[in-house]
mmCIF file of C-alpha atoms in Angstrom:
data_model
loop_
_atom_site.group_PDB
_atom_site.id
_atom_site.type_symbol
_atom_site.label_atom_id
_atom_site.label_comp_id
_atom_site.label_asym_id
_atom_site.label_seq_id
_atom_site.Cartn_x
_atom_site.Cartn_y
_atom_site.Cartn_z
ATOM 1 C CA MET A 1 -0.187 0.145 -0.199
ATOM 2 C CA GLU A 2 3.025 2.402 -0.256
ATOM 3 C CA ASN A 3 2.331 5.618 -1.915
ATOM 4 C CA THR A 4 4.565 7.032 -4.563
ATOM 5 C CA SER A 5 3.270 9.938 -5.384
ATOM 6 C CA THR A 6 3.471 11.932 -2.551
ATOM 7 C CA ILE A 7 6.825 12.850 -1.136
ATOM 8 C CA LEU A 8 7.536 15.257 1.693
ATOM 9 C CA THR A 9 9.435 18.013 2.118
ATOM 10 C CA GLU A 10 11.681 19.598 5.090
ATOM 11 C CA LYS A 11 8.853 21.732 5.589
ATOM 12 C CA ASP A 12 6.475 19.299 4.900
ATOM 13 C CA LYS A 13 7.765 17.132 7.724
ATOM 14 C CA ALA A 14 7.942 19.914 10.011
ATOM 15 C CA ILE A 15 4.280 20.733 9.531
ATOM 16 C CA LEU A 16 3.034 17.257 10.477
ATOM 17 C CA ASN A 17 5.040 17.223 13.457
ATOM 18 C CA SER A 18 2.817 20.855 14.183
ATOM 19 C CA TYR A 19 0.401 18.349 14.796
ATOM 20 C CA LEU A 20 1.056 16.213 17.267
ATOM 21 C CA SER A 21 1.168 18.622 20.374
ATOM 22 C CA VAL A 22 -2.417 19.394 18.782
ATOM 23 C CA ALA A 23 -3.417 15.540 18.838
ATOM 24 C CA ASP A 24 -2.255 15.591 22.269
ATOM 25 C CA GLY A 25 -4.143 18.733 23.199
ATOM 26 C CA ILE A 26 -7.328 17.329 21.833
ATOM 27 C CA ALA A 27 -7.516 14.154 23.275
ATOM 28 C CA GLU A 28 -6.450 15.286 26.768
ATOM 29 C CA PHE A 29 -9.566 17.600 26.320
ATOM 30 C CA TRP A 30 -11.918 14.730 25.340
ATOM 31 C CA GLY A 31 -10.695 12.192 27.451
ATOM 32 C CA GLU A 32 -9.919 8.345 26.852
ATOM 33 C CA ASN A 33 -13.084 7.558 24.769
ATOM 34 C CA CYS A 34 -11.602 10.031 21.892
ATOM 35 C CA GLU A 35 -9.057 8.519 19.705
ATOM 36 C CA VAL A 36 -6.998 10.845 17.907
ATOM 37 C CA VAL A 37 -4.889 10.164 15.052
ATOM 38 C CA ILE A 38 -1.889 11.196 12.946
ATOM 39 C CA HIS A 39 -1.261 10.141 9.083
ATOM 40 C CA ASN A 40 1.615 10.737 6.976
ATOM 41 C CA LEU A 41 0.036 10.046 3.757
ATOM 42 C CA SER A 42 3.943 9.514 2.132
ATOM 43 C CA ARG A 43 3.755 5.831 3.600
ATOM 44 C CA LEU A 44 0.633 4.050 3.313
ATOM 45 C CA ASP A 45 1.428 0.778 4.761
ATOM 46 C CA SER A 46 2.349 2.328 7.899
ATOM 47 C CA SER A 47 0.342 5.869 7.534
ATOM 48 C CA VAL A 48 -0.075 5.936 11.224
ATOM 49 C CA MET A 49 2.454 8.327 12.939
ATOM 50 C CA LYS A 50 1.069 9.218 16.040
ATOM 51 C CA ILE A 51 -1.939 7.608 18.164
ATOM 52 C CA ILE A 52 -3.298 8.238 21.194
ATOM 53 C CA ASN A 53 -6.131 5.979 23.058
ATOM 54 C CA GLY A 54 -5.492 3.756 20.224
ATOM 55 C CA HIS A 55 -6.805 0.872 22.255
ATOM 56 C CA LEU A 56 -10.374 2.150 21.234
ATOM 57 C CA SER A 57 -9.607 0.854 18.143
ATOM 58 C CA GLY A 58 -6.761 -1.689 18.225
ATOM 59 C CA ARG A 59 -4.261 0.529 15.948
ATOM 60 C CA GLN A 60 -0.365 1.860 16.944
ATOM 61 C CA ALA A 61 2.472 3.951 15.585
ATOM 62 C CA GLY A 62 2.756 2.192 12.590
ATOM 63 C CA SER A 63 -0.447 1.048 11.177
ATOM 64 C CA PRO A 64 -1.479 1.066 8.074
ATOM 65 C CA ILE A 65 -4.198 3.521 6.720
ATOM 66 C CA SER A 66 -7.942 2.133 6.555
ATOM 67 C CA GLU A 67 -9.899 1.196 3.655
ATOM 68 C CA VAL A 68 -12.283 3.679 4.112
ATOM 69 C CA THR A 69 -9.916 6.732 5.295
ATOM 70 C CA LEU A 70 -7.983 5.776 2.095
ATOM 71 C CA SER A 71 -11.402 6.553 -0.265
ATOM 72 C CA PHE A 72 -11.692 9.809 1.209
ATOM 73 C CA VAL A 73 -8.235 10.696 0.426
ATOM 74 C CA ASN A 74 -8.943 10.002 -2.920
ATOM 75 C CA LYS A 75 -12.132 12.239 -2.839
ATOM 76 C CA MET A 76 -10.334 14.761 -1.431
ATOM 77 C CA MET A 77 -7.484 14.653 -3.431
ATOM 78 C CA ALA A 78 -10.043 14.771 -6.789
ATOM 79 C CA ASN A 79 -11.908 18.036 -5.332
ATOM 80 C CA PRO A 80 -9.839 20.805 -3.902
ATOM 81 C CA GLY A 81 -12.880 22.179 -2.067
ATOM 82 C CA LEU A 82 -13.674 19.081 -0.047
ATOM 83 C CA ARG A 83 -10.701 19.171 3.130
ATOM 84 C CA HIS A 84 -12.803 17.337 5.763
ATOM 85 C CA VAL A 85 -15.222 15.041 6.457
ATOM 86 C CA THR A 86 -17.389 13.721 9.481
ATOM 87 C CA TYR A 87 -19.031 10.180 9.603
ATOM 88 C CA PHE A 88 -20.463 7.390 11.512
ATOM 89 C CA ALA A 89 -18.835 4.276 11.811
ATOM 90 C CA LYS A 90 -18.237 1.348 13.534
ATOM 91 C CA ASN A 91 -15.072 -0.865 14.482
ATOM 92 C CA LYS A 92 -14.780 -4.452 14.497
ATOM 93 C CA ARG A 93 -15.883 -4.986 17.716
ATOM 94 C CA GLY A 94 -19.116 -3.443 16.772
ATOM 95 C CA ASP A 95 -18.708 -0.219 19.014
ATOM 96 C CA THR A 96 -20.317 3.159 17.116
ATOM 97 C CA PHE A 97 -18.087 6.145 16.959
ATOM 98 C CA LYS A 98 -18.491 9.682 15.177
ATOM 99 C CA ALA A 99 -15.656 10.069 13.299
ATOM 100 C CA SER A 100 -13.626 13.504 11.825
ATOM 101 C CA ILE A 101 -10.719 13.127 8.962
ATOM 102 C CA SER A 102 -9.424 16.533 8.081
ATOM 103 C CA ALA A 103 -6.482 16.952 5.323
ATOM 104 C CA ILE A 104 -3.005 18.510 6.257
ATOM 105 C CA GLU A 105 -1.667 20.006 3.457
ATOM 106 C CA GLY A 106 2.127 20.964 2.655
ATOM 107 C CA GLU A 107 3.894 23.925 1.906
ATOM 108 C CA ASN A 108 2.476 23.386 -2.220
ATOM 109 C CA GLY A 109 -0.805 22.620 -1.051
ATOM 110 C CA ASN A 110 -0.793 19.114 -1.608
ATOM 111 C CA ILE A 111 -2.438 16.935 0.567
ATOM 112 C CA ILE A 112 0.370 15.081 2.880
ATOM 113 C CA GLY A 113 -1.426 13.982 5.953
ATOM 114 C CA LEU A 114 -4.559 13.745 8.064
ATOM 115 C CA PHE A 115 -6.004 14.847 11.039
ATOM 116 C CA CYS A 116 -8.495 11.886 12.409
ATOM 117 C CA ILE A 117 -10.801 12.100 15.209
ATOM 118 C CA ASN A 118 -12.679 8.921 16.215
ATOM 119 C CA PHE A 119 -15.146 9.556 19.751
ATOM 120 C CA TYR A 120 -16.863 6.524 20.560
ATOM 121 C CA LEU A 121 -20.568 6.787 21.378
ATOM 122 C CA THR A 122 -20.767 3.639 23.603
ATOM 123 C CA ALA A 123 -18.965 5.050 26.967
ATOM 124 C CA SER A 124 -21.089 5.846 29.544
ATOM 125 C CA LEU A 125 -22.581 9.514 29.836
ATOM 126 C CA LEU A 126 -21.120 9.579 33.319
ATOM 127 C CA SER A 127 -17.317 8.579 32.257
ATOM 128 C CA ILE A 128 -18.202 11.764 29.434
ATOM 129 C CA LEU A 129 -18.988 13.652 32.110
ATOM 130 C CA GLN A 130 -16.195 12.738 34.422
ATOM 131 C CA ASN A 131 -13.404 15.271 31.690
ATOM 132 C CA PHE A 132 -15.393 18.211 31.777
ATOM 133 C CA VAL A 133 -15.670 18.166 36.390
ATOM 134 C CA PRO A 134 -12.187 19.701 37.542
ATOM 135 C CA ASN A 135 -10.402 17.365 40.078
ATOM 136 C CA THR A 136 -10.622 19.907 43.174
ATOM 137 C CA LYS A 137 -12.495 22.801 43.814
ATOM 138 C CA THR A 138 -9.284 24.646 44.202
ATOM 139 C CA GLU A 139 -8.380 24.078 40.288
ATOM 140 C CA SER A 140 -11.640 25.474 39.495
ATOM 141 C CA GLU A 141 -11.201 28.614 41.371
ATOM 142 C CA ASN A 142 -7.862 29.429 40.552
ATOM 143 C CA ILE A 143 -8.584 30.287 36.951
ATOM 144 C CA SER A 144 -10.517 33.089 35.687
ATOM 145 C CA GLU A 145 -11.069 33.850 32.250
ATOM 146 C CA THR A 146 -12.365 37.020 30.496
ATOM 147 C CA PHE A 147 -13.430 37.033 26.936
ATOM 148 C CA VAL A 148 -13.009 40.206 25.084
ATOM 149 C CA GLU A 149 -13.863 42.072 21.770
ATOM 150 C CA ASN A 150 -10.736 43.439 20.898
ATOM 151 C CA ALA A 151 -7.087 44.071 21.756
ATOM 152 C CA GLU A 152 -8.022 46.870 23.964
ATOM 153 C CA GLU A 153 -10.002 45.509 26.121
ATOM 154 C CA LEU A 154 -7.874 42.750 27.092
ATOM 155 C CA MET A 155 -5.047 45.331 28.193
ATOM 156 C CA LEU A 156 -7.535 47.060 30.144
ATOM 157 C CA ASN A 157 -9.202 44.054 31.544
ATOM 158 C CA ALA A 158 -5.344 42.814 32.471
ATOM 159 C CA LEU A 159 -4.266 46.324 33.445
ATOM 160 C CA GLU A 160 -7.241 46.342 36.244
ATOM 161 C CA GLU A 161 -6.542 43.477 37.414
ATOM 162 C CA ALA A 162 -2.806 43.459 37.912
ATOM 163 C CA LYS A 163 -3.997 46.590 39.658
ATOM 164 C CA LYS A 164 -6.051 45.299 42.459
ATOM 165 C CA SER A 165 -3.211 42.884 42.848
ATOM 166 C CA VAL A 166 -0.782 45.742 43.704
ATOM 167 C CA TYR A 167 -2.696 47.772 45.666
ATOM 168 C CA ASP A 168 -4.346 44.989 47.840
ATOM 169 C CA ASN A 169 -0.260 43.964 48.588
ATOM 170 C CA LEU A 170 0.896 46.590 50.922
ATOM 171 C CA SER A 171 4.318 45.404 51.197
ATOM 172 C CA ILE A 172 4.953 47.240 47.598
ATOM 173 C CA SER A 173 5.524 51.051 48.340
ATOM 174 C CA SER A 174 4.244 53.685 46.408
ATOM 175 C CA SER A 175 6.927 54.629 44.173
ATOM 176 C CA ASN A 176 7.240 50.909 43.097
ATOM 177 C CA LYS A 177 3.736 50.322 41.978
ATOM 178 C CA ASN A 178 3.631 51.245 38.867
ATOM 179 C CA LYS A 179 6.952 49.154 38.516
ATOM 180 C CA GLU A 180 5.213 46.361 39.446
ATOM 181 C CA ILE A 181 2.050 46.859 37.545
ATOM 182 C CA VAL A 182 3.765 46.822 34.752
ATOM 183 C CA ALA A 183 6.198 43.418 35.931
ATOM 184 C CA ILE A 184 2.567 41.804 36.011
ATOM 185 C CA LEU A 185 1.812 42.836 32.699
ATOM 186 C CA HIS A 186 5.085 42.189 30.827
ATOM 187 C CA HIS A 187 4.619 38.414 32.385
ATOM 188 C CA LYS A 188 1.365 37.818 30.820
ATOM 189 C CA GLY A 189 2.782 38.929 27.557
ATOM 190 C CA ILE A 190 0.598 41.570 27.345
ATOM 191 C CA PHE A 191 3.203 44.000 25.585
ATOM 192 C CA ASN A 192 3.237 42.085 22.576
ATOM 193 C CA LEU A 193 0.026 43.375 21.593
ATOM 194 C CA LYS A 194 0.125 46.311 18.925
ATOM 195 C CA ASP A 195 -0.190 49.951 21.234
ATOM 196 C CA SER A 196 0.035 48.137 24.377
ATOM 197 C CA VAL A 197 2.810 50.311 25.592
ATOM 198 C CA ILE A 198 1.003 53.531 24.677
ATOM 199 C CA THR A 199 -2.100 52.170 25.814
ATOM 200 C CA ILE A 200 -0.999 51.483 29.470
ATOM 201 C CA ALA A 201 1.175 54.243 30.018
ATOM 202 C CA ASN A 202 -1.931 56.625 28.986
ATOM 203 C CA HIS A 203 -3.975 55.036 31.988
ATOM 204 C CA LEU A 204 -1.280 54.814 34.659
ATOM 205 C CA GLY A 205 -0.129 58.029 33.918
ATOM 206 C CA ILE A 206 2.923 57.521 33.099
ATOM 207 C CA SER A 207 5.160 58.247 29.798
ATOM 208 C CA LYS A 208 5.744 55.200 27.625
ATOM 209 C CA ASN A 209 9.797 56.077 28.312
ATOM 210 C CA THR A 210 8.886 54.972 31.455
ATOM 211 C CA VAL A 211 7.379 51.613 30.535
ATOM 212 C CA TYR A 212 9.936 50.645 28.144
ATOM 213 C CA MET A 213 12.117 51.472 31.041
ATOM 214 C CA HIS A 214 10.505 49.046 33.212
ATOM 215 C CA ILE A 215 10.453 46.609 30.814
ATOM 216 C CA ARG A 216 14.153 46.777 29.781
ATOM 217 C CA ASN A 217 15.011 46.594 33.360
ATOM 218 C CA MET A 218 13.311 43.298 33.985
ATOM 219 C CA ASN A 219 14.819 41.783 30.524
ATOM 220 C CA LYS A 220 18.498 42.608 31.785
#
């Protein structure tokens, strides 16, 4: 089942490898009932380059591509507008799963790999819900996330949180409060945003040069 038409460049290989951590993240998010597979289409006889929760299908890294998946690959290659499919199927044990196949394109726009997600519907509702319940009360309380509509709102929300943290800390002198606020924002990556230095400086009532000075001192 070797595919001689798909030859990977070094950049193609880097693109495929960039999906490895994405696979880990998706599998961790959905839990043990979700099988995530990355296929390398340059070697159809051993296309599975990474698989998580492979016990669900009985496969492991180095397994060949399936006949159904290969048929979808051929359809994708024949139709440039088709780059993902979703369907229901059963494995050889009769377990039903919902499958998603997404094409991974190489540097020249050709399909070099597949990102596949198979979620098994035979799992109990309890086992599925357990993946979405925090392990401890402390874990859920320690992280608070606010979604914003634009970058300026993101900056100002981060600024207000930093100000509250610094102003509530009586061990920080008045002369060092702005420095500490800038430090908190710097560690959060806020200053990677466009115009962030000017925005933060204006709301703190200090010059942008002062903000730059604090950042430079932290980077030394």
